[in-house]
JSON list of C-alpha atoms in Angstrom, two decimals:
[
{"chain": "A", "resi": 1, "resn": "MET", "atom": "CA", "xyz": [72.58, 61.44, 105.83]},
{"chain": "A", "resi": 2, "resn": "VAL", "atom": "CA", "xyz": [70.21, 63.78, 104.16]},
{"chain": "A", "resi": 3, "resn": "PHE", "atom": "CA", "xyz": [72.90, 66.41, 104.74]},
{"chain": "A", "resi": 4, "resn": "ALA", "atom": "CA", "xyz": [75.94, 64.68, 102.97]},
{"chain": "A", "resi": 5, "resn": "PRO", "atom": "CA", "xyz": [76.02, 66.40, 99.88]},
{"chain": "A", "resi": 6, "resn": "ALA", "atom": "CA", "xyz": [76.37, 69.74, 101.79]},
{"chain": "A", "resi": 7, "resn": "ALA", "atom": "CA", "xyz": [79.00, 69.41, 103.91]},
{"chain": "A", "resi": 8, "resn": "ALA", "atom": "CA", "xyz": [80.54, 68.51, 101.34]},
{"chain": "A", "resi": 9, "resn": "ASN", "atom": "CA", "xyz": [79.77, 71.31, 99.05]},
{"chain": "A", "resi": 10, "resn": "ALA", "atom": "CA", "xyz": [80.47, 72.92, 102.20]},
{"chain": "A", "resi": 11, "resn": "ALA", "atom": "CA", "xyz": [84.18, 71.34, 102.68]},
{"chain": "A", "resi": 12, "resn": "THR", "atom": "CA", "xyz": [84.57, 71.75, 97.92]},
{"chain": "A", "resi": 13, "resn": "VAL", "atom": "CA", "xyz": [84.42, 75.53, 99.07]},
{"chain": "A", "resi": 14, "resn": "GLY", "atom": "CA", "xyz": [86.39, 75.61, 101.97]},
{"chain": "A", "resi": 15, "resn": "THR", "atom": "CA", "xyz": [89.01, 74.32, 100.36]},
{"chain": "A", "resi": 16, "resn": "SER", "atom": "CA", "xyz": [88.64, 76.41, 97.09]},
{"chain": "A", "resi": 17, "resn": "SER", "atom": "CA", "xyz": [88.33, 78.97, 99.22]},
{"chain": "A", "resi": 18, "resn": "SER", "atom": "CA", "xyz": [91.63, 77.41, 101.01]},
{"chain": "A", "resi": 19, "resn": "SER", "atom": "CA", "xyz": [93.67, 77.09, 97.82]},
{"chain": "A", "resi": 20, "resn": "LEU", "atom": "CA", "xyz": [92.53, 80.42, 96.22]},
{"chain": "A", "resi": 21, "resn": "LEU", "atom": "CA", "xyz": [94.12, 82.52, 98.90]},
{"chain": "A", "resi": 22, "resn": "ARG", "atom": "CA", "xyz": [96.95, 80.19, 98.89]},
{"chain": "A", "resi": 23, "resn": "SER", "atom": "CA", "xyz": [97.67, 81.22, 95.14]},
{"chain": "A", "resi": 24, "resn": "LEU", "atom": "CA", "xyz": [97.17, 84.63, 95.96]},
{"chain": "A", "resi": 25, "resn": "LEU", "atom": "CA", "xyz": [99.63, 84.74, 98.66]},
{"chain": "A", "resi": 26, "resn": "GLN", "atom": "CA", "xyz": [102.07, 83.13, 96.36]},
{"chain": "A", "resi": 27, "resn": "ASN", "atom": "CA", "xyz": [101.63, 85.41, 94.00]},
{"chain": "A", "resi": 28, "resn": "PRO", "atom": "CA", "xyz": [101.34, 88.79, 95.26]},
{"chain": "A", "resi": 29, "resn": "SER", "atom": "CA", "xyz": [101.83, 91.05, 92.30]},
{"chain": "A", "resi": 30, "resn": "ALA", "atom": "CA", "xyz": [99.50, 88.91, 90.29]},
{"chain": "A", "resi": 31, "resn": "ILE", "atom": "CA", "xyz": [96.77, 91.51, 91.78]},
{"chain": "A", "resi": 32, "resn": "ARG", "atom": "CA", "xyz": [96.33, 94.29, 89.80]},
{"chain": "A", "resi": 33, "resn": "SER", "atom": "CA", "xyz": [93.41, 96.47, 91.06]},
{"chain": "A", "resi": 34, "resn": "LYS", "atom": "CA", "xyz": [91.72, 97.24, 94.47]},
{"chain": "A", "resi": 35, "resn": "LEU", "atom": "CA", "xyz": [89.12, 95.22, 94.29]},
{"chain": "A", "resi": 36, "resn": "GLY", "atom": "CA", "xyz": [91.99, 92.09, 93.63]},
{"chain": "A", "resi": 37, "resn": "ALA", "atom": "CA", "xyz": [93.66, 93.67, 96.92]},
{"chain": "A", "resi": 38, "resn": "GLN", "atom": "CA", "xyz": [90.13, 93.63, 98.79]},
{"chain": "A", "resi": 39, "resn": "GLN", "atom": "CA", "xyz": [89.07, 90.25, 98.07]},
{"chain": "A", "resi": 40, "resn": "LEU", "atom": "CA", "xyz": [92.74, 89.21, 99.01]},
{"chain": "A", "resi": 41, "resn": "HIS", "atom": "CA", "xyz": [91.89, 91.18, 102.38]},
{"chain": "A", "resi": 42, "resn": "ALA", "atom": "CA", "xyz": [88.49, 88.80, 102.69]},
{"chain": "A", "resi": 43, "resn": "GLN", "atom": "CA", "xyz": [89.24, 86.18, 101.94]},
{"chain": "A", "resi": 44, "resn": "LEU", "atom": "CA", "xyz": [92.66, 86.93, 104.77]},
{"chain": "A", "resi": 45, "resn": "LEU", "atom": "CA", "xyz": [90.07, 87.46, 107.53]},
{"chain": "A", "resi": 46, "resn": "LYS", "atom": "CA", "xyz": [88.48, 84.90, 106.86]},
{"chain": "A", "resi": 47, "resn": "ALA", "atom": "CA", "xyz": [90.63, 81.99, 107.02]},
{"chain": "A", "resi": 48, "resn": "PRO", "atom": "CA", "xyz": [91.60, 79.98, 110.62]},
{"chain": "A", "resi": 49, "resn": "ARG", "atom": "CA", "xyz": [94.14, 81.75, 111.87]},
{"chain": "A", "resi": 50, "resn": "THR", "atom": "CA", "xyz": [98.38, 80.23, 111.99]},
{"chain": "A", "resi": 51, "resn": "PRO", "atom": "CA", "xyz": [100.18, 82.61, 114.64]},
{"chain": "A", "resi": 52, "resn": "SER", "atom": "CA", "xyz": [102.77, 81.36, 112.88]},
{"chain": "A", "resi": 53, "resn": "SER", "atom": "CA", "xyz": [102.15, 83.00, 109.57]},
{"chain": "A", "resi": 54, "resn": "ALA", "atom": "CA", "xyz": [98.99, 84.96, 109.39]},
{"chain": "A", "resi": 55, "resn": "LEU", "atom": "CA", "xyz": [101.28, 88.29, 110.46]},
{"chain": "A", "resi": 56, "resn": "ASP", "atom": "CA", "xyz": [103.29, 88.21, 107.65]},
{"chain": "A", "resi": 57, "resn": "HIS", "atom": "CA", "xyz": [100.10, 87.41, 105.12]},
{"chain": "A", "resi": 58, "resn": "HIS", "atom": "CA", "xyz": [98.64, 90.60, 106.83]},
{"chain": "A", "resi": 59, "resn": "ALA", "atom": "CA", "xyz": [102.20, 92.42, 105.80]},
{"chain": "A", "resi": 60, "resn": "VAL", "atom": "CA", "xyz": [101.94, 91.07, 101.82]},
{"chain": "A", "resi": 61, "resn": "VAL", "atom": "CA", "xyz": [97.87, 92.70, 101.99]},
{"chain": "A", "resi": 62, "resn": "LEU", "atom": "CA", "xyz": [99.99, 96.10, 103.61]},
{"chain": "A", "resi": 63, "resn": "SER", "atom": "CA", "xyz": [102.54, 96.38, 100.89]},
{"chain": "A", "resi": 64, "resn": "VAL", "atom": "CA", "xyz": [99.59, 94.98, 97.89]},
{"chain": "A", "resi": 65, "resn": "TYR", "atom": "CA", "xyz": [97.34, 98.49, 98.75]},
{"chain": "A", "resi": 66, "resn": "ALA", "atom": "CA", "xyz": [101.24, 100.13, 98.97]},
{"chain": "A", "resi": 67, "resn": "ASN", "atom": "CA", "xyz": [102.50, 98.40, 95.06]},
{"chain": "A", "resi": 68, "resn": "LEU", "atom": "CA", "xyz": [98.66, 99.86, 94.04]},
{"chain": "A", "resi": 69, "resn": "GLY", "atom": "CA", "xyz": [99.23, 102.69, 95.43]},
{"chain": "A", "resi": 70, "resn": "LEU", "atom": "CA", "xyz": [96.63, 103.08, 97.61]},
{"chain": "A", "resi": 71, "resn": "ALA", "atom": "CA", "xyz": [97.76, 104.27, 101.00]},
{"chain": "A", "resi": 72, "resn": "ARG", "atom": "CA", "xyz": [94.46, 105.44, 102.62]},
{"chain": "A", "resi": 73, "resn": "ASP", "atom": "CA", "xyz": [93.38, 101.32, 102.92]},
{"chain": "A", "resi": 74, "resn": "ALA", "atom": "CA", "xyz": [96.66, 100.55, 103.46]},
{"chain": "A", "resi": 75, "resn": "ALA", "atom": "CA", "xyz": [96.68, 102.44, 106.74]},
{"chain": "A", "resi": 76, "resn": "LEU", "atom": "CA", "xyz": [93.26, 101.32, 107.44]},
{"chain": "A", "resi": 77, "resn": "ALA", "atom": "CA", "xyz": [93.76, 97.96, 107.08]},
{"chain": "A", "resi": 78, "resn": "PHE", "atom": "CA", "xyz": [97.41, 98.59, 109.91]},
{"chain": "A", "resi": 79, "resn": "ALA", "atom": "CA", "xyz": [94.73, 100.55, 112.09]},
{"chain": "A", "resi": 80, "resn": "TYR", "atom": "CA", "xyz": [92.67, 97.59, 112.68]},
{"chain": "A", "resi": 81, "resn": "LEU", "atom": "CA", "xyz": [95.77, 94.46, 112.54]},
{"chain": "A", "resi": 82, "resn": "PRO", "atom": "CA", "xyz": [95.31, 92.84, 116.75]},
{"chain": "A", "resi": 83, "resn": "TYR", "atom": "CA", "xyz": [98.49, 92.76, 116.70]},
{"chain": "A", "resi": 84, "resn": "ARG", "atom": "CA", "xyz": [101.50, 93.80, 114.42]},
{"chain": "A", "resi": 85, "resn": "SER", "atom": "CA", "xyz": [104.42, 91.85, 113.56]},
{"chain": "A", "resi": 86, "resn": "THR", "atom": "CA", "xyz": [108.32, 93.60, 112.43]},
{"chain": "A", "resi": 87, "resn": "LEU", "atom": "CA", "xyz": [107.61, 93.13, 108.88]},
{"chain": "A", "resi": 88, "resn": "CYS", "atom": "CA", "xyz": [103.56, 94.90, 108.93]},
{"chain": "A", "resi": 89, "resn": "TRP", "atom": "CA", "xyz": [106.39, 97.78, 110.61]},
{"chain": "A", "resi": 90, "resn": "LYS", "atom": "CA", "xyz": [107.94, 97.70, 107.86]},
{"chain": "A", "resi": 91, "resn": "ALA", "atom": "CA", "xyz": [105.62, 97.22, 105.46]},
{"chain": "A", "resi": 92, "resn": "ILE", "atom": "CA", "xyz": [103.26, 100.36, 106.45]},
{"chain": "A", "resi": 93, "resn": "ILE", "atom": "CA", "xyz": [106.14, 102.43, 106.62]},
{"chain": "A", "resi": 94, "resn": "ARG", "atom": "CA", "xyz": [107.46, 102.16, 102.89]},
{"chain": "A", "resi": 95, "resn": "CYS", "atom": "CA", "xyz": [104.23, 103.10, 102.26]},
{"chain": "A", "resi": 96, "resn": "SER", "atom": "CA", "xyz": [104.18, 105.64, 103.81]},
{"chain": "A", "resi": 97, "resn": "THR", "atom": "CA", "xyz": [107.85, 106.70, 102.71]},
{"chain": "A", "resi": 98, "resn": "ALA", "atom": "CA", "xyz": [106.88, 105.88, 98.59]},
{"chain": "A", "resi": 99, "resn": "HIS", "atom": "CA", "xyz": [103.78, 108.17, 98.98]},
{"chain": "A", "resi": 100, "resn": "GLY", "atom": "CA", "xyz": [105.32, 110.78, 99.96]},
{"chain": "A", "resi": 101, "resn": "LEU", "atom": "CA", "xyz": [104.10, 111.00, 103.50]},
{"chain": "A", "resi": 102, "resn": "PHE", "atom": "CA", "xyz": [107.29, 110.99, 104.99]},
{"chain": "A", "resi": 103, "resn": "VAL", "atom": "CA", "xyz": [105.60, 112.96, 108.87]},
{"chain": "A", "resi": 104, "resn": "GLN", "atom": "CA", "xyz": [103.06, 109.48, 108.81]},
{"chain": "A", "resi": 105, "resn": "SER", "atom": "CA", "xyz": [106.66, 107.82, 108.03]},
{"chain": "A", "resi": 106, "resn": "VAL", "atom": "CA", "xyz": [108.84, 109.66, 110.88]},
{"chain": "A", "resi": 107, "resn": "SER", "atom": "CA", "xyz": [105.33, 109.35, 113.00]},
{"chain": "A", "resi": 108, "resn": "LEU", "atom": "CA", "xyz": [104.73, 104.90, 112.54]},
{"chain": "A", "resi": 109, "resn": "PHE", "atom": "CA", "xyz": [108.74, 104.37, 113.40]},
{"chain": "A", "resi": 110, "resn": "LEU", "atom": "CA", "xyz": [108.08, 106.40, 116.52]},
{"chain": "A", "resi": 111, "resn": "ARG", "atom": "CA", "xyz": [104.71, 104.15, 117.31]},
{"chain": "A", "resi": 112, "resn": "MET", "atom": "CA", "xyz": [107.23, 100.89, 116.33]},
{"chain": "A", "resi": 113, "resn": "ARG", "atom": "CA", "xyz": [109.69, 101.88, 118.62]},
{"chain": "A", "resi": 114, "resn": "ARG", "atom": "CA", "xyz": [107.14, 101.93, 121.38]},
{"chain": "A", "resi": 115, "resn": "GLU", "atom": "CA", "xyz": [105.56, 99.04, 120.38]},
{"chain": "A", "resi": 116, "resn": "ALA", "atom": "CA", "xyz": [107.73, 97.21, 119.34]},
{"chain": "A", "resi": 117, "resn": "ASN", "atom": "CA", "xyz": [108.45, 93.54, 121.40]},
{"chain": "A", "resi": 118, "resn": "SER", "atom": "CA", "xyz": [112.67, 93.53, 119.82]},
{"chain": "A", "resi": 119, "resn": "ALA", "atom": "CA", "xyz": [114.48, 95.40, 118.44]},
{"chain": "A", "resi": 120, "resn": "ALA", "atom": "CA", "xyz": [114.81, 92.53, 115.91]},
{"chain": "A", "resi": 121, "resn": "GLY", "atom": "CA", "xyz": [114.82, 93.10, 111.99]},
{"chain": "A", "resi": 122, "resn": "GLN", "atom": "CA", "xyz": [114.61, 96.92, 111.53]},
{"chain": "A", "resi": 123, "resn": "GLN", "atom": "CA", "xyz": [117.36, 97.17, 109.17]},
{"chain": "A", "resi": 124, "resn": "HIS", "atom": "CA", "xyz": [115.01, 96.99, 107.24]},
{"chain": "A", "resi": 125, "resn": "VAL", "atom": "CA", "xyz": [112.63, 99.53, 108.30]},
{"chain": "A", "resi": 126, "resn": "LEU", "atom": "CA", "xyz": [115.45, 101.91, 109.16]},
{"chain": "A", "resi": 127, "resn": "PRO", "atom": "CA", "xyz": [116.12, 103.00, 105.18]},
{"chain": "A", "resi": 128, "resn": "SER", "atom": "CA", "xyz": [112.94, 104.04, 104.65]},
{"chain": "A", "resi": 129, "resn": "VAL", "atom": "CA", "xyz": [112.63, 106.98, 107.86]},
{"chain": "A", "resi": 130, "resn": "LEU", "atom": "CA", "xyz": [115.99, 107.92, 106.82]},
{"chain": "A", "resi": 131, "resn": "LYS", "atom": "CA", "xyz": [115.07, 108.17, 104.00]},
{"chain": "A", "resi": 132, "resn": "ALA", "atom": "CA", "xyz": [111.45, 110.64, 105.19]},
{"chain": "A", "resi": 133, "resn": "CYS", "atom": "CA", "xyz": [114.02, 112.41, 107.37]},
{"chain": "A", "resi": 134, "resn": "THR", "atom": "CA", "xyz": [115.79, 113.41, 104.22]},
{"chain": "A", "resi": 135, "resn": "MET", "atom": "CA", "xyz": [112.90, 114.95, 102.50]},
{"chain": "A", "resi": 136, "resn": "LEU", "atom": "CA", "xyz": [111.83, 117.13, 104.59]},
{"chain": "A", "resi": 137, "resn": "GLY", "atom": "CA", "xyz": [115.00, 118.05, 105.95]},
{"chain": "A", "resi": 138, "resn": "ASN", "atom": "CA", "xyz": [115.66, 117.78, 109.01]},
{"chain": "A", "resi": 139, "resn": "LEU", "atom": "CA", "xyz": [118.75, 116.74, 109.51]},
{"chain": "A", "resi": 140, "resn": "ARG", "atom": "CA", "xyz": [118.46, 116.35, 113.68]},
{"chain": "A", "resi": 141, "resn": "LEU", "atom": "CA", "xyz": [115.32, 114.28, 113.66]},
{"chain": "A", "resi": 142, "resn": "GLY", "atom": "CA", "xyz": [118.02, 112.06, 111.13]},
{"chain": "A", "resi": 143, "resn": "GLU", "atom": "CA", "xyz": [121.37, 112.45, 113.26]},
{"chain": "A", "resi": 144, "resn": "SER", "atom": "CA", "xyz": [118.80, 110.86, 115.86]},
{"chain": "A", "resi": 145, "resn": "ILE", "atom": "CA", "xyz": [118.39, 107.50, 114.26]},
{"chain": "A", "resi": 146, "resn": "HIS", "atom": "CA", "xyz": [121.91, 107.55, 112.75]},
{"chain": "A", "resi": 147, "resn": "GLY", "atom": "CA", "xyz": [122.23, 107.35, 116.28]},
{"chain": "A", "resi": 148, "resn": "TYR", "atom": "CA", "xyz": [119.82, 104.49, 117.10]},
{"chain": "A", "resi": 149, "resn": "ALA", "atom": "CA", "xyz": [121.24, 102.46, 114.75]},
{"chain": "A", "resi": 150, "resn": "VAL", "atom": "CA", "xyz": [124.30, 102.52, 116.01]},
{"chain": "A", "resi": 151, "resn": "ARG", "atom": "CA", "xyz": [123.47, 101.35, 119.07]},
{"chain": "A", "resi": 152, "resn": "LEU", "atom": "CA", "xyz": [121.90, 98.83, 117.90]},
{"chain": "A", "resi": 153, "resn": "GLY", "atom": "CA", "xyz": [124.67, 98.07, 116.06]},
{"chain": "A", "resi": 154, "resn": "LEU", "atom": "CA", "xyz": [123.10, 99.08, 113.17]},
{"chain": "A", "resi": 155, "resn": "GLY", "atom": "CA", "xyz": [125.19, 101.69, 111.85]},
{"chain": "A", "resi": 156, "resn": "LEU", "atom": "CA", "xyz": [127.72, 99.76, 109.19]},
{"chain": "A", "resi": 157, "resn": "ASP", "atom": "CA", "xyz": [124.83, 97.59, 107.93]},
{"chain": "A", "resi": 158, "resn": "LEU", "atom": "CA", "xyz": [125.07, 98.69, 103.88]},
{"chain": "A", "resi": 159, "resn": "TYR", "atom": "CA", "xyz": [121.41, 99.25, 103.18]},
{"chain": "A", "resi": 160, "resn": "VAL", "atom": "CA", "xyz": [120.93, 101.50, 106.28]},
{"chain": "A", "resi": 161, "resn": "GLY", "atom": "CA", "xyz": [125.12, 103.15, 105.36]},
{"chain": "A", "resi": 162, "resn": "ASN", "atom": "CA", "xyz": [123.71, 103.83, 101.62]},
{"chain": "A", "resi": 163, "resn": "ALA", "atom": "CA", "xyz": [120.07, 106.00, 104.00]},
{"chain": "A", "resi": 164, "resn": "LEU", "atom": "CA", "xyz": [122.84, 107.89, 105.95]},
{"chain": "A", "resi": 165, "resn": "MET", "atom": "CA", "xyz": [125.30, 108.93, 102.62]},
{"chain": "A", "resi": 166, "resn": "ASN", "atom": "CA", "xyz": [122.01, 109.97, 101.18]},
{"chain": "A", "resi": 167, "resn": "MET", "atom": "CA", "xyz": [121.23, 111.83, 103.19]},
{"chain": "A", "resi": 168, "resn": "TYR", "atom": "CA", "xyz": [123.96, 113.49, 104.59]},
{"chain": "A", "resi": 169, "resn": "CYS", "atom": "CA", "xyz": [124.62, 114.37, 101.22]},
{"chain": "A", "resi": 170, "resn": "LYS", "atom": "CA", "xyz": [121.34, 116.01, 99.96]},
{"chain": "A", "resi": 171, "resn": "LEU", "atom": "CA", "xyz": [121.56, 118.23, 103.58]},
{"chain": "A", "resi": 172, "resn": "HIS", "atom": "CA", "xyz": [125.22, 119.00, 103.02]},
{"chain": "A", "resi": 173, "resn": "GLU", "atom": "CA", "xyz": [126.60, 117.88, 105.67]},
{"chain": "A", "resi": 174, "resn": "SER", "atom": "CA", "xyz": [129.52, 115.88, 105.39]},
{"chain": "A", "resi": 175, "resn": "GLU", "atom": "CA", "xyz": [130.36, 112.17, 104.92]},
{"chain": "A", "resi": 176, "resn": "GLY", "atom": "CA", "xyz": [133.48, 110.93, 105.10]},
{"chain": "A", "resi": 177, "resn": "LYS", "atom": "CA", "xyz": [133.03, 110.23, 108.81]},
{"chain": "A", "resi": 178, "resn": "LEU", "atom": "CA", "xyz": [130.65, 107.58, 108.01]},
{"chain": "A", "resi": 179, "resn": "PHE", "atom": "CA", "xyz": [132.59, 106.76, 104.59]},
{"chain": "A", "resi": 180, "resn": "ASP", "atom": "CA", "xyz": [135.19, 105.54, 106.50]},
{"chain": "A", "resi": 181, "resn": "GLY", "atom": "CA", "xyz": [133.65, 103.70, 108.35]},
{"chain": "A", "resi": 182, "resn": "MET", "atom": "CA", "xyz": [132.15, 100.97, 106.40]},
{"chain": "A", "resi": 183, "resn": "PRO", "atom": "CA", "xyz": [132.64, 98.53, 105.31]},
{"chain": "A", "resi": 184, "resn": "HIS", "atom": "CA", "xyz": [132.87, 97.23, 102.02]},
{"chain": "A", "resi": 185, "resn": "ARG", "atom": "CA", "xyz": [134.52, 100.16, 100.69]},
{"chain": "A", "resi": 186, "resn": "ASP", "atom": "CA", "xyz": [135.25, 100.71, 96.61]},
{"chain": "A", "resi": 187, "resn": "SER", "atom": "CA", "xyz": [136.23, 102.69, 94.38]},
{"chain": "A", "resi": 188, "resn": "LEU", "atom": "CA", "xyz": [132.81, 103.03, 93.08]},
{"chain": "A", "resi": 189, "resn": "ARG", "atom": "CA", "xyz": [131.53, 103.87, 96.34]},
{"chain": "A", "resi": 190, "resn": "ARG", "atom": "CA", "xyz": [134.54, 106.17, 96.53]},
{"chain": "A", "resi": 191, "resn": "GLU", "atom": "CA", "xyz": [134.26, 107.27, 93.28]},
{"chain": "A", "resi": 192, "resn": "GLU", "atom": "CA", "xyz": [129.37, 107.74, 93.88]},
{"chain": "A", "resi": 193, "resn": "MET", "atom": "CA", "xyz": [130.35, 109.89, 97.39]},
{"chain": "A", "resi": 194, "resn": "VAL", "atom": "CA", "xyz": [133.00, 112.82, 95.16]},
{"chain": "A", "resi": 195, "resn": "MET", "atom": "CA", "xyz": [130.31, 113.02, 92.26]},
{"chain": "A", "resi": 196, "resn": "ARG", "atom": "CA", "xyz": [127.58, 113.68, 94.67]},
{"chain": "A", "resi": 197, "resn": "ARG", "atom": "CA", "xyz": [129.61, 116.58, 96.30]},
{"chain": "A", "resi": 198, "resn": "MET", "atom": "CA", "xyz": [130.47, 117.95, 92.87]},
{"chain": "A", "resi": 199, "resn": "ASP", "atom": "CA", "xyz": [126.74, 118.44, 92.66]},
{"chain": "A", "resi": 200, "resn": "PHE", "atom": "CA", "xyz": [125.81, 119.67, 95.77]},
{"chain": "A", "resi": 201, "resn": "THR", "atom": "CA", "xyz": [129.09, 122.11, 95.41]},
{"chain": "A", "resi": 202, "resn": "GLU", "atom": "CA", "xyz": [127.62, 122.76, 92.05]},
{"chain": "A", "resi": 203, "resn": "ARG", "atom": "CA", "xyz": [124.39, 123.76, 93.05]},
{"chain": "A", "resi": 204, "resn": "LEU", "atom": "CA", "xyz": [125.71, 126.62, 95.93]}
]
């Protein structure tokens, strides 16, 4: 009985920490400092592992680091993950592209293709990789990823299609055949394509 109060206090602290962790994970935008991001990360590392959700929580941590401009911290956190879900790959690749680390973004994508157990969810990753190819001016690599997207059945995905249109436009390639094969074609998208072509013509 002597140890009952201590046990009760420990349980209270544990419940408090668990509640704080849940609160931060549910509202990650409330974290606005490097210290806050590190505290979230530390709380997550100390929390009991739950296989069904822990990996998604790690993706939240990566996104928090990315949103704060802490690309290096995100990369370090990613490097120490024992297993990487598609959401984690998505978070680190988007972070790399958003912070101008285009070579790293492409490199991570190639690693993901080798290590991932399935191609599920890659429609959320491809737009960031295609943007990296665009910024690198690497059309050949972009075309290779386009072919990969087609093989996955993602060639007509709206977000992947938009990223492909941007890449081909900015790299001075015709996008007419891509546009003709895309669903949801409308006058606004056609006008956007025409305006981009006019813009590139003026630059030449």
